[in-house]
Coordinates of C-alpha atoms (C1' of nucleotides) in Angstrom, one line a residue:
Chain A
X1 CA -47.7 48.8 -51.9
X2 CA -44.3 49.2 -53.3
X3 CA -42.6 52.6 -53.5
X4 CA -39.3 53.7 -54.9
X5 CA -37.1 55.1 -52.2
X6 CA -34.6 57.6 -53.7
X7 CA -32.2 57.0 -50.7
X8 CA -32.1 53.2 -51.1
X9 CA -32.4 53.7 -54.9
X10 CA -34.8 50.9 -55.4
X11 CA -38.5 49.9 -55.0
X12 CA -39.2 48.7 -51.4
X13 CA -42.4 47.5 -49.7
X14 CA -44.1 50.4 -47.9
X15 CA -44.3 49.4 -44.3
X16 CA -45.6 52.2 -42.2
X17 CA -44.4 53.4 -38.8
X18 CA -47.9 52.8 -37.5
X19 CA -50.0 50.1 -38.9
X20 CA -52.7 51.3 -41.3
X21 CA -51.4 54.8 -41.2
X22 CA -49.3 57.0 -43.6
X23 CA -47.8 60.3 -42.9
X24 CA -46.6 62.3 -45.9
X25 CA -44.8 65.6 -45.9
X26 CA -44.2 67.3 -49.3
X27 CA -42.1 70.4 -49.8
X28 CA -44.4 73.1 -51.0
X29 CA -43.6 76.3 -52.9
X30 CA -41.8 79.3 -52.0
X31 CA -44.6 81.9 -52.4
X32 CA -43.0 84.8 -54.3
X33 CA -44.4 84.0 -57.8
X34 CA -47.1 82.1 -59.5
X35 CA -46.9 78.4 -59.6
X36 CA -45.5 76.8 -62.7
X37 CA -46.1 73.4 -64.3
X38 CA -43.3 71.9 -62.2
X39 CA -45.2 72.9 -58.9
X40 CA -48.3 71.2 -60.6
X41 CA -46.4 68.0 -61.4
X42 CA -45.1 67.6 -57.9
X43 CA -48.4 68.3 -56.3
X44 CA -50.1 66.0 -58.6
X45 CA -47.7 63.1 -58.0
X46 CA -48.0 63.2 -54.3
X47 CA -51.8 63.7 -54.6
X48 CA -51.8 60.4 -56.6
X49 CA -49.7 58.7 -53.9
X50 CA -52.1 59.9 -51.2
X51 CA -55.2 58.8 -53.1
X52 CA -53.6 55.3 -53.7
X53 CA -52.8 54.8 -50.1
X54 CA -56.2 55.9 -49.1
X55 CA -57.8 53.5 -51.6
X56 CA -55.6 50.7 -50.1
X57 CA -57.2 51.5 -46.7
X58 CA -54.5 53.6 -45.1
X59 CA -55.4 56.6 -42.9
X60 CA -53.3 59.2 -44.7
X61 CA -52.1 62.5 -43.2
X62 CA -50.7 64.8 -45.8
X63 CA -48.5 67.9 -44.9
X64 CA -47.5 70.5 -47.3
X65 CA -45.7 73.7 -46.4
X66 CA -45.6 77.2 -47.7
X67 CA -42.2 78.9 -47.5
X68 CA -43.5 82.4 -46.9
X69 CA -40.2 84.0 -45.6
X70 CA -37.3 83.9 -47.9
X71 CA -34.7 86.1 -49.8
X72 CA -36.8 86.0 -52.9
X73 CA -39.9 87.1 -51.3
X74 CA -38.0 89.9 -49.6
X75 CA -36.7 91.0 -53.0
X76 CA -40.3 91.0 -54.3
X77 CA -41.2 93.3 -51.3
X78 CA -38.5 95.6 -52.3
X79 CA -39.4 95.6 -56.0
X80 CA -43.2 96.0 -55.6
X81 CA -43.4 98.0 -52.5
X82 CA -46.1 95.7 -51.2
X83 CA -45.8 94.2 -47.7
X84 CA -44.6 90.6 -47.2
X85 CA -48.0 89.6 -46.1
X86 CA -49.8 91.0 -49.1
X87 CA -47.4 89.0 -51.4
X88 CA -47.5 85.7 -49.7
X89 CA -51.2 85.7 -49.0
X90 CA -51.8 86.4 -52.6
X91 CA -49.6 83.7 -54.0
X92 CA -50.8 81.2 -51.4
X93 CA -54.4 81.9 -52.5
X94 CA -53.5 81.6 -56.1
X95 CA -51.6 78.3 -55.6
X96 CA -54.4 76.7 -53.8
X97 CA -56.9 77.9 -56.3
X98 CA -54.8 76.4 -59.1
X99 CA -54.3 73.2 -57.4
X100 CA -58.1 73.0 -56.8
X101 CA -58.5 73.4 -60.6
X102 CA -56.1 70.4 -61.0
X103 CA -58.1 68.4 -58.6
X104 CA -55.2 68.2 -56.1
X105 CA -56.8 67.5 -52.7
X106 CA -55.9 70.0 -50.0
X107 CA -53.2 68.8 -47.5
X108 CA -54.5 68.0 -44.0
X109 CA -51.7 70.3 -42.6
X110 CA -50.6 73.5 -44.5
X111 CA -47.9 75.0 -42.2
X112 CA -46.3 78.2 -43.0
X113 CA -42.7 79.2 -42.0
X114 CA -43.9 82.4 -40.4
X115 CA -46.3 80.5 -38.2
X116 CA -43.7 78.1 -37.2
X117 CA -41.0 80.4 -35.9
X118 CA -41.4 79.0 -32.4
X119 CA -40.6 75.5 -33.6
X120 CA -37.8 76.9 -35.7
X121 CA -36.2 78.8 -32.9
X122 CA -36.5 75.8 -30.5
X123 CA -34.8 73.4 -33.0
X124 CA -32.0 75.8 -33.7
X125 CA -31.6 76.4 -30.0
X126 CA -31.3 72.7 -29.4
X127 CA -28.8 72.3 -32.1
X128 CA -26.6 75.1 -30.7
X129 CA -26.9 73.4 -27.2
X130 CA -25.6 70.2 -28.7
X131 CA -22.9 72.1 -30.4
X132 CA -24.2 70.8 -33.8
X133 CA -24.7 74.5 -34.7
X134 CA -22.8 77.7 -34.0
X135 CA -23.4 81.4 -34.1
X136 CA -20.9 83.6 -36.0
X137 CA -20.1 87.2 -35.4
X138 CA -22.7 88.5 -37.7
X139 CA -25.4 86.6 -35.9
X140 CA -25.9 84.0 -38.6
X141 CA -26.3 80.5 -37.2
X142 CA -24.7 77.6 -39.1
X143 CA -25.2 73.9 -38.9
X144 CA -21.9 72.0 -38.2
X145 CA -22.0 69.2 -40.8
X146 CA -19.0 67.6 -39.3
X147 CA -21.0 66.8 -36.2
X148 CA -23.4 64.5 -38.1
X149 CA -21.9 61.2 -38.9
X150 CA -24.6 60.4 -41.2
X151 CA -24.3 63.5 -43.3
X152 CA -24.4 62.3 -46.9
X153 CA -26.6 59.4 -46.3
X154 CA -29.5 60.8 -48.2
X155 CA -27.8 62.0 -51.3
X156 CA -24.8 59.7 -51.1
X157 CA -22.4 62.7 -51.5
X158 CA -19.5 62.3 -49.3
X159 CA -16.2 62.8 -51.1
X160 CA -14.0 65.3 -49.6
X161 CA -12.3 66.2 -52.8
X162 CA -15.7 67.6 -53.8
X163 CA -15.2 70.5 -51.8
X164 CA -12.9 72.2 -54.3
X165 CA -15.2 71.7 -57.2
X166 CA -18.4 72.5 -55.5
X167 CA -19.9 75.9 -55.8
X168 CA -20.8 76.2 -52.2
X169 CA -20.1 79.7 -50.9
X170 CA -17.1 79.9 -48.7
X171 CA -17.5 82.0 -45.7
X172 CA -14.6 82.9 -43.5
X173 CA -16.3 82.0 -40.2
X174 CA -17.8 78.6 -41.4
X175 CA -16.1 75.6 -39.6
X176 CA -16.6 73.4 -42.6
X177 CA -17.4 74.3 -46.2
X178 CA -20.5 72.3 -46.3
X179 CA -22.0 73.9 -43.3
X180 CA -25.2 75.7 -44.1
X181 CA -27.2 78.5 -42.6
X182 CA -30.0 77.8 -40.2
X183 CA -30.6 81.3 -39.4
X184 CA -29.8 84.5 -41.3
X185 CA -29.2 87.7 -39.2
X186 CA -30.6 90.8 -40.3
X187 CA -28.3 93.2 -42.0
X188 CA -30.3 96.4 -42.2
X189 CA -33.3 98.0 -40.6
X190 CA -35.5 97.3 -43.7
X191 CA -35.3 93.6 -43.5
X192 CA -38.1 91.5 -42.2
X193 CA -36.8 90.2 -38.9
X194 CA -37.8 88.2 -35.9
X195 CA -36.1 88.2 -32.5
X196 CA -34.7 85.0 -31.1
X197 CA -32.2 84.1 -28.3
X198 CA -29.3 84.0 -30.7
X199 CA -30.0 86.9 -33.0
X200 CA -32.5 89.1 -34.9
X201 CA -33.1 87.5 -38.3
X202 CA -35.0 85.0 -40.2
X203 CA -34.8 81.3 -40.8
X204 CA -32.7 79.5 -43.4
X205 CA -34.8 77.5 -45.9
X206 CA -33.8 74.0 -44.8
X207 CA -34.6 74.3 -41.1
X208 CA -38.2 75.2 -41.9
X209 CA -39.4 71.9 -43.1
X210 CA -37.5 70.1 -40.2
X211 CA -39.1 72.2 -37.7
X212 CA -42.6 72.0 -39.1
X213 CA -42.4 68.3 -39.4
X214 CA -41.3 68.1 -35.8
X215 CA -44.1 70.4 -34.8
X216 CA -46.9 68.8 -36.6
X217 CA -46.1 65.2 -36.9
X218 CA -43.3 64.0 -34.6
X219 CA -45.3 64.7 -31.3
X220 CA -48.0 62.2 -32.5
X221 CA -45.4 59.7 -33.1
X222 CA -43.7 59.8 -29.7
X223 CA -40.4 58.1 -29.4
X224 CA -40.6 56.4 -32.9
X225 CA -37.4 56.0 -34.9
X226 CA -39.0 58.2 -37.6
X227 CA -40.8 61.4 -37.6
X228 CA -42.9 60.6 -40.8
X229 CA -43.2 57.8 -43.2
X230 CA -42.7 59.5 -46.5
X231 CA -40.9 62.7 -47.3
X232 CA -41.4 64.0 -50.9
X233 CA -40.5 66.7 -53.3
X234 CA -38.9 67.4 -56.6
X235 CA -35.7 65.7 -57.5
X236 CA -33.7 68.8 -57.2
X237 CA -34.4 68.9 -53.5
X238 CA -32.6 65.7 -52.8
X239 CA -29.4 67.7 -52.3
X240 CA -28.9 69.8 -50.5
X241 CA -32.3 70.5 -49.1
X242 CA -33.3 67.1 -47.9
X243 CA -29.8 66.0 -47.0
X244 CA -29.7 69.1 -44.7
X245 CA -33.1 68.6 -43.4
X246 CA -32.3 65.0 -42.4
X247 CA -29.0 66.1 -40.7
X248 CA -30.8 68.7 -38.7
X249 CA -33.7 66.6 -37.5
X250 CA -31.3 63.6 -36.6
X251 CA -29.1 66.0 -34.5
X252 CA -31.8 67.9 -32.8
X253 CA -34.3 65.2 -32.1
X254 CA -32.4 62.0 -32.1
X255 CA -34.6 60.3 -34.5
X256 CA -34.7 60.0 -38.3
X257 CA -36.8 62.4 -40.2
X258 CA -38.5 60.2 -42.8
X259 CA -38.6 56.4 -43.3
X260 CA -38.9 56.8 -47.0
X261 CA -37.9 59.5 -49.5
X262 CA -39.7 60.0 -52.8
X263 CA -38.7 62.5 -55.5
X264 CA -40.6 63.4 -58.7
X265 CA -39.0 64.2 -62.0
X266 CA -39.0 67.5 -63.9
X267 CA -41.2 69.2 -66.3
X268 CA -39.2 70.1 -69.3
X269 CA -39.9 72.4 -72.2
X270 CA -38.0 71.3 -75.4
X271 CA -36.0 68.8 -73.5
X272 CA -34.7 71.2 -71.0
X273 CA -35.5 71.8 -67.4
X274 CA -38.1 74.5 -66.9
X275 CA -36.6 77.4 -64.9
X276 CA -36.6 81.1 -64.6
X277 CA -33.0 81.5 -65.5
X278 CA -33.6 79.7 -68.8
X279 CA -36.6 81.8 -69.4
X280 CA -38.7 79.0 -70.3
X281 CA -41.1 78.7 -67.3
X282 CA -44.7 77.9 -68.1
X283 CA -47.1 79.2 -65.5
X284 CA -49.9 77.1 -64.4
X285 CA -52.3 80.1 -64.6
X286 CA -51.5 80.4 -68.3
X287 CA -51.9 76.7 -68.9
X288 CA -55.3 76.8 -67.1
X289 CA -56.3 79.7 -69.3
X290 CA -56.1 77.5 -72.3
X291 CA -56.7 74.0 -71.0
X292 CA -59.2 72.6 -68.6
X293 CA -57.7 71.6 -65.2
X294 CA -58.9 68.1 -65.5
X295 CA -57.2 67.6 -68.9
X296 CA -54.0 69.1 -67.5
X297 CA -54.2 66.8 -64.6
X298 CA -54.6 63.8 -66.8
X299 CA -51.8 64.8 -69.0
X300 CA -49.4 65.7 -66.3
X301 CA -50.1 62.5 -64.5
X302 CA -49.9 60.2 -67.6
X303 CA -46.2 59.9 -67.3
X304 CA -44.6 58.1 -64.3
X305 CA -43.8 60.6 -61.6
X306 CA -40.1 59.6 -61.6
X307 CA -39.5 60.3 -65.2
X308 CA -38.8 63.7 -66.7
X309 CA -41.9 65.1 -68.4
X310 CA -41.5 67.0 -71.6
X311 CA -44.5 69.2 -71.8
X312 CA -45.9 69.9 -75.3
X313 CA -49.2 70.7 -76.9
X314 CA -49.3 67.8 -79.2
X315 CA -49.1 65.3 -76.4
X316 CA -51.6 67.3 -74.3
X317 CA -54.0 67.0 -77.1
X318 CA -53.4 63.2 -77.5
X319 CA -54.1 63.0 -73.6
X320 CA -57.2 65.1 -74.0
X321 CA -58.6 62.6 -76.7
X322 CA -57.8 59.7 -74.3
X323 CA -59.9 61.4 -71.5
X324 CA -62.6 62.3 -74.1
X325 CA -63.2 58.6 -74.7
X326 CA -63.9 58.0 -71.1
X327 CA -66.4 60.8 -71.0
X328 CA -68.1 59.7 -74.1
X329 CA -68.6 56.3 -72.5
X330 CA -69.9 58.1 -69.6
X331 CA -72.5 59.8 -71.7
X332 CA -73.7 56.4 -72.7
X333 CA -74.4 55.2 -69.2
X334 CA -75.4 58.2 -67.4
X335 CA -77.8 59.1 -65.7
X336 CA -78.3 56.6 -63.1
X337 CA -76.9 55.1 -59.8
X338 CA -73.8 53.0 -59.8
X339 CA -73.8 49.4 -58.5
X340 CA -70.6 47.7 -57.4
X341 CA -67.3 48.4 -59.1
X342 CA -66.3 45.5 -61.3
X343 CA -64.0 43.4 -59.1
X344 CA -61.3 42.5 -61.6
X345 CA -61.1 46.1 -62.9
X346 CA -60.8 47.5 -59.5
X347 CA -58.0 45.0 -58.5
X348 CA -56.2 45.6 -61.8
X349 CA -56.2 49.4 -61.1
X350 CA -55.1 49.0 -57.5
X351 CA -52.4 46.5 -58.4
X352 CA -50.9 49.0 -61.0
X353 CA -50.9 51.9 -58.7
X354 CA -49.6 49.8 -55.9
X355 CA -46.5 49.2 -57.9
X356 CA -44.9 52.6 -57.2
X357 CA -47.8 54.4 -58.9
X358 CA -47.7 52.8 -62.3
X359 CA -50.1 55.1 -64.0
X360 CA -49.3 53.8 -67.5
X361 CA -50.7 50.3 -66.7
X362 CA -53.6 52.0 -64.8
X363 CA -54.5 54.1 -67.8
X364 CA -54.3 51.1 -70.1
X365 CA -56.7 49.2 -67.8
X366 CA -59.1 52.0 -68.1
X367 CA -58.8 52.1 -71.8
X368 CA -59.5 48.5 -72.0
X369 CA -62.5 48.8 -69.6
X370 CA -63.9 51.7 -71.9
X371 CA -63.4 49.7 -75.1
X372 CA -65.1 46.6 -73.6
X373 CA -68.0 48.5 -72.1
X374 CA -68.6 50.3 -75.6
X375 CA -68.4 47.0 -77.4
X376 CA -71.0 45.6 -75.1
X377 CA -73.2 48.7 -75.2
X378 CA -73.1 48.5 -79.1
X379 CA -74.6 45.0 -79.1
X380 CA -77.0 45.6 -76.1
X381 CA -77.6 49.3 -75.6
X382 CA -80.1 48.7 -72.9
X383 CA -78.0 46.6 -70.6
X384 CA -78.9 48.1 -67.2
X385 CA -76.5 46.2 -65.1
X386 CA -73.6 47.0 -67.4
X387 CA -74.5 50.7 -67.2
X388 CA -74.6 50.7 -63.4
X389 CA -71.4 48.9 -63.1
X390 CA -69.8 51.3 -65.6
X391 CA -71.0 54.2 -63.7
X392 CA -69.4 52.7 -60.4
X393 CA -66.3 52.1 -62.4
X394 CA -65.9 55.7 -63.5
X395 CA -66.7 56.8 -59.9
X396 CA -63.8 54.6 -58.7
X397 CA -61.5 56.1 -61.4
X398 CA -62.5 59.5 -60.0
X399 CA -61.7 58.6 -56.5
X400 CA -58.4 56.9 -57.2
X401 CA -57.0 59.0 -59.9
X402 CA -59.0 62.2 -59.9
X403 CA -60.5 62.4 -63.3
X404 CA -63.8 61.4 -64.9
X405 CA -66.0 62.9 -62.2
X406 CA -67.7 65.6 -64.2
X407 CA -71.1 65.5 -65.6
X408 CA -70.2 64.2 -69.1
X409 CA -72.2 66.8 -71.2
X410 CA -70.7 69.6 -69.1
X411 CA -67.2 68.2 -69.8
X412 CA -67.6 68.6 -73.5
X413 CA -69.2 72.0 -73.2
X414 CA -66.6 73.8 -71.0
X415 CA -66.2 77.4 -72.2
X416 CA -69.4 77.6 -74.1
X417 CA -71.8 80.3 -72.8
X418 CA -75.6 80.1 -72.7
X419 CA -76.1 82.3 -75.8
X420 CA -73.9 80.2 -77.9
X421 CA -75.5 77.0 -76.5
X422 CA -78.9 78.3 -77.6
X423 CA -77.6 79.0 -81.0
X424 CA -76.1 75.6 -81.3
X425 CA -79.4 74.0 -80.2
X426 CA -81.3 76.0 -82.8
X427 CA -79.0 74.9 -85.5
X428 CA -79.2 71.3 -84.5
X429 CA -82.9 71.6 -84.5
X430 CA -82.9 73.0 -88.1
X431 CA -80.4 70.3 -89.1
X432 CA -82.8 67.6 -87.8
X433 CA -85.7 69.0 -89.7
X434 CA -83.5 69.0 -92.9
X435 CA -82.5 65.5 -92.3
X436 CA -86.0 64.4 -91.8
X437 CA -87.0 66.0 -95.1
X438 CA -83.8 64.3 -96.5
X439 CA -82.6 67.7 -97.5
X440 CA -79.0 66.5 -96.9
X441 CA -77.3 69.5 -98.6
X442 CA -78.9 71.8 -96.2
X443 CA -78.2 69.6 -93.2
X444 CA -74.6 69.2 -94.3
X445 CA -74.3 73.0 -94.6
X446 CA -75.5 73.3 -91.0
X447 CA -73.0 70.8 -89.9
X448 CA -70.1 72.7 -91.7
X449 CA -71.3 75.9 -90.0
X450 CA -71.0 74.2 -86.6
X451 CA -67.7 72.8 -87.4
X452 CA -66.5 76.3 -88.4
X453 CA -67.6 77.4 -84.9
X454 CA -65.6 74.7 -83.3
X455 CA -68.4 72.4 -82.5
X456 CA -68.4 68.6 -83.5
X457 CA -71.6 66.7 -83.7
X458 CA -72.5 63.1 -83.7
X459 CA -75.6 61.3 -84.4
X460 CA -76.5 58.7 -81.9
X461 CA -79.5 56.5 -81.4
X462 CA -80.7 58.8 -78.7
X463 CA -80.4 61.9 -81.0
X464 CA -77.7 64.3 -82.0
X465 CA -75.1 65.3 -79.5
X466 CA -72.5 68.0 -79.8
X467 CA -69.0 68.7 -78.3
X468 CA -66.7 71.6 -78.2
X469 CA -64.0 70.2 -80.6
Chain B
rG1 C1' -14.0 68.1 -62.1
rG2 C1' -17.6 65.0 -58.9
rU3 C1' -22.4 62.2 -58.8
rG4 C1' -26.8 60.3 -60.8
rC5 C1' -30.8 59.2 -64.3
rC6 C1' -32.3 58.1 -69.3
rA7 C1' -32.2 55.9 -74.7
rU8 C1' -38.5 50.9 -76.8
rC9 C1' -43.3 51.9 -83.3
rG10 C1' -44.0 58.6 -86.8
rC11 C1' -45.3 60.8 -81.5
rC12 C1' -46.4 59.7 -76.0
rA13 C1' -45.4 55.4 -73.0
rA14 C1' -45.4 50.2 -70.2
rG15 C1' -41.7 46.4 -69.5
rC16 C1' -37.4 44.8 -64.1
rG17 C1' -34.3 37.3 -67.6
rG18 C1' -38.7 33.5 -70.9
rU19 C1' -39.7 35.6 -76.4
rA20 C1' -42.6 43.6 -77.2
rA21 C1' -49.2 46.6 -72.7
rG22 C1' -52.0 50.9 -73.8
rG23 C1' -53.0 55.8 -76.2
rC24 C1' -52.3 59.5 -80.3
rC25 C1' -51.5 59.6 -85.7
rG26 C1' -52.2 56.3 -90.2
rC27 C1' -54.4 52.4 -93.3
rA28 C1' -58.6 48.8 -94.1
rG29 C1' -63.6 47.2 -92.6
rC30 C1' -68.5 47.4 -89.9
rC31 C1' -72.1 51.1 -88.7
rU32 C1' -74.0 56.0 -91.1
rG33 C1' -77.8 59.5 -96.4
rC34 C1' -72.6 61.2 -95.9
rA35 C1' -69.8 62.3 -91.6
rA36 C1' -68.6 62.1 -86.5
rA37 C1' -68.6 58.8 -82.5
rG38 C1' -68.2 53.6 -81.3
rC39 C1' -66.4 48.7 -82.6
rU40 C1' -63.0 45.1 -85.5
rG41 C1' -58.4 44.3 -87.9
rC42 C1' -53.2 46.0 -89.5
rU43 C1' -48.3 48.6 -88.2
rA44 C1' -41.7 48.0 -83.7
rU45 C1' -37.1 43.1 -81.8
rC46 C1' -36.3 47.5 -78.2
rC47 C1' -29.2 53.6 -79.7
rC48 C1' -24.2 50.8 -81.1
rC49 C1' -20.5 47.0 -80.1
rG50 C1' -18.9 42.9 -77.1
rG51 C1' -19.9 39.4 -73.0
rU52 C1' -23.0 36.1 -69.3
rU53 C1' -27.2 32.6 -70.1
rC54 C1' -30.7 27.1 -72.8
rA55 C1' -33.1 32.0 -73.1
rA56 C1' -31.7 39.5 -72.8
rA57 C1' -35.4 45.3 -74.4
rU58 C1' -34.5 43.3 -69.6
rC59 C1' -27.9 41.3 -66.3
rC60 C1' -22.4 42.8 -67.1
rG61 C1' -18.5 45.7 -69.8
rG62 C1' -17.2 49.4 -73.4
rG63 C1' -19.1 53.2 -76.7
rU64 C1' -22.5 57.1 -78.6
rG65 C1' -26.3 60.6 -77.4
rG66 C1' -29.6 63.3 -74.1
rC67 C1' -31.0 65.3 -69.2
rA68 C1' -30.3 66.4 -64.2
rC69 C1' -27.7 67.5 -59.3
rC70 C1' -23.3 69.5 -56.9
rU71 C1' -25.9 77.4 -56.2
rC72 C1' -32.0 79.5 -55.1
rC73 C1' -35.3 75.9 -57.5
rA74 C1' -41.1 71.2 -57.7

RNA sequence: GGUGCCAUCGCCAAGCGGUAAGGCCGCAGCCUGCAAAGCUGCUAUCCCCGGUUCAAAUCCGGGUGGCACCUCCA
């Protein structure tokens, strides 16, 4: 397995801390609003990584956090009058639901910041004891970046002259401009606060991940050099979030946070990063309203995870057509039990995915398998062994890439209710009779009517089948 | 101002020094009562300029254009 390490800036062989095991931690969402397509892409990218490592035989432990205490959530509390818990449980539930729709496997560990306060306090305390952090008069606690000789190793940002240009907020009591808040003391009574040895307040964003990783992963790894194998997240988290995480963990624990760092590219709309400030965010729930989760998954995963992804409907439709082809093949071979996966096919897929998740190659391997199987079925429709192997092939695709697992007829009938289904069946029966009587005008009229209804039909050797167009 | 990434057929997208995968769209054919589906065939020399090399889309230098990070962000 080769992965691209964004710190080394090159593809490197994946050599886990523990033989045969892989621990992955991905920065999850701050739950103050609905998830957008960017959250989906990140989750999907690391879902693919996890599936690939599993298929290669690794025992994968996946962690993904929920930041459920944060300025923006508090702002939402003030705006809506709802409690913090009401808001966070709502958005966490929505997030998980939507990820389920996309076929993203649940993480093994899903820590929340509010449930990790003990670990956060401990880590900050340790940093204060080591003089790598300091409490200022307000009660805020800052990390002293000058105490970490390796600060900058993750993002490769070191230049001192950068300080003047950077937009980092300058606070009087900070020792160094780059120092960042580990803990934010409460200002008023309204605030959502927690008591600690240093002050009443709440955790800064960066410390959460470090503490949660330490709490859930590092213990199992004892005195290893690294806490986890892979730390992932969106490309925008590389700096300052991951740089800060790495520094805190290094100083507090004495070992490195992650052996490898992986970052996914952005979802763009019209060539620009999707963001709230630009007013072009695309919520996942809206996308799922219009498109099936599996189609969305296929589409969002069809571009390499490190590239930027320019979301548009035309490309999504093209992706859907590609997925449709797989399901049409599935219709031809189902029902039945799968035999063994074709060896060459399996190897080609794994080889592609082992190369830093080269999905483009993987999808082309699948397309070629589909075309070849169709060709063979055309010449020999009753080929039992081929059917069984194809079923197994598709099952393997579903395991590795997370699509193709639905019952094929159902896939093409998503969103069609029973009443409409009955009507379609009636029309198709009428059309068959007309055809039998060679009344082609009548049969074509029925077909036109179905087309108007958004139903495509195709006559096969096994009879007429229909699809939602 | 600093730091990165990217530029391949109409569209999406592989490629990582040895002579351009795959998909969508389009065209032609087979199949079909006609369609659809499926199958077959056809369609690019890789933003520009210079260099290195027997050989470059792939390496180096210089342009041009796009995007991102340096502030909360997947």
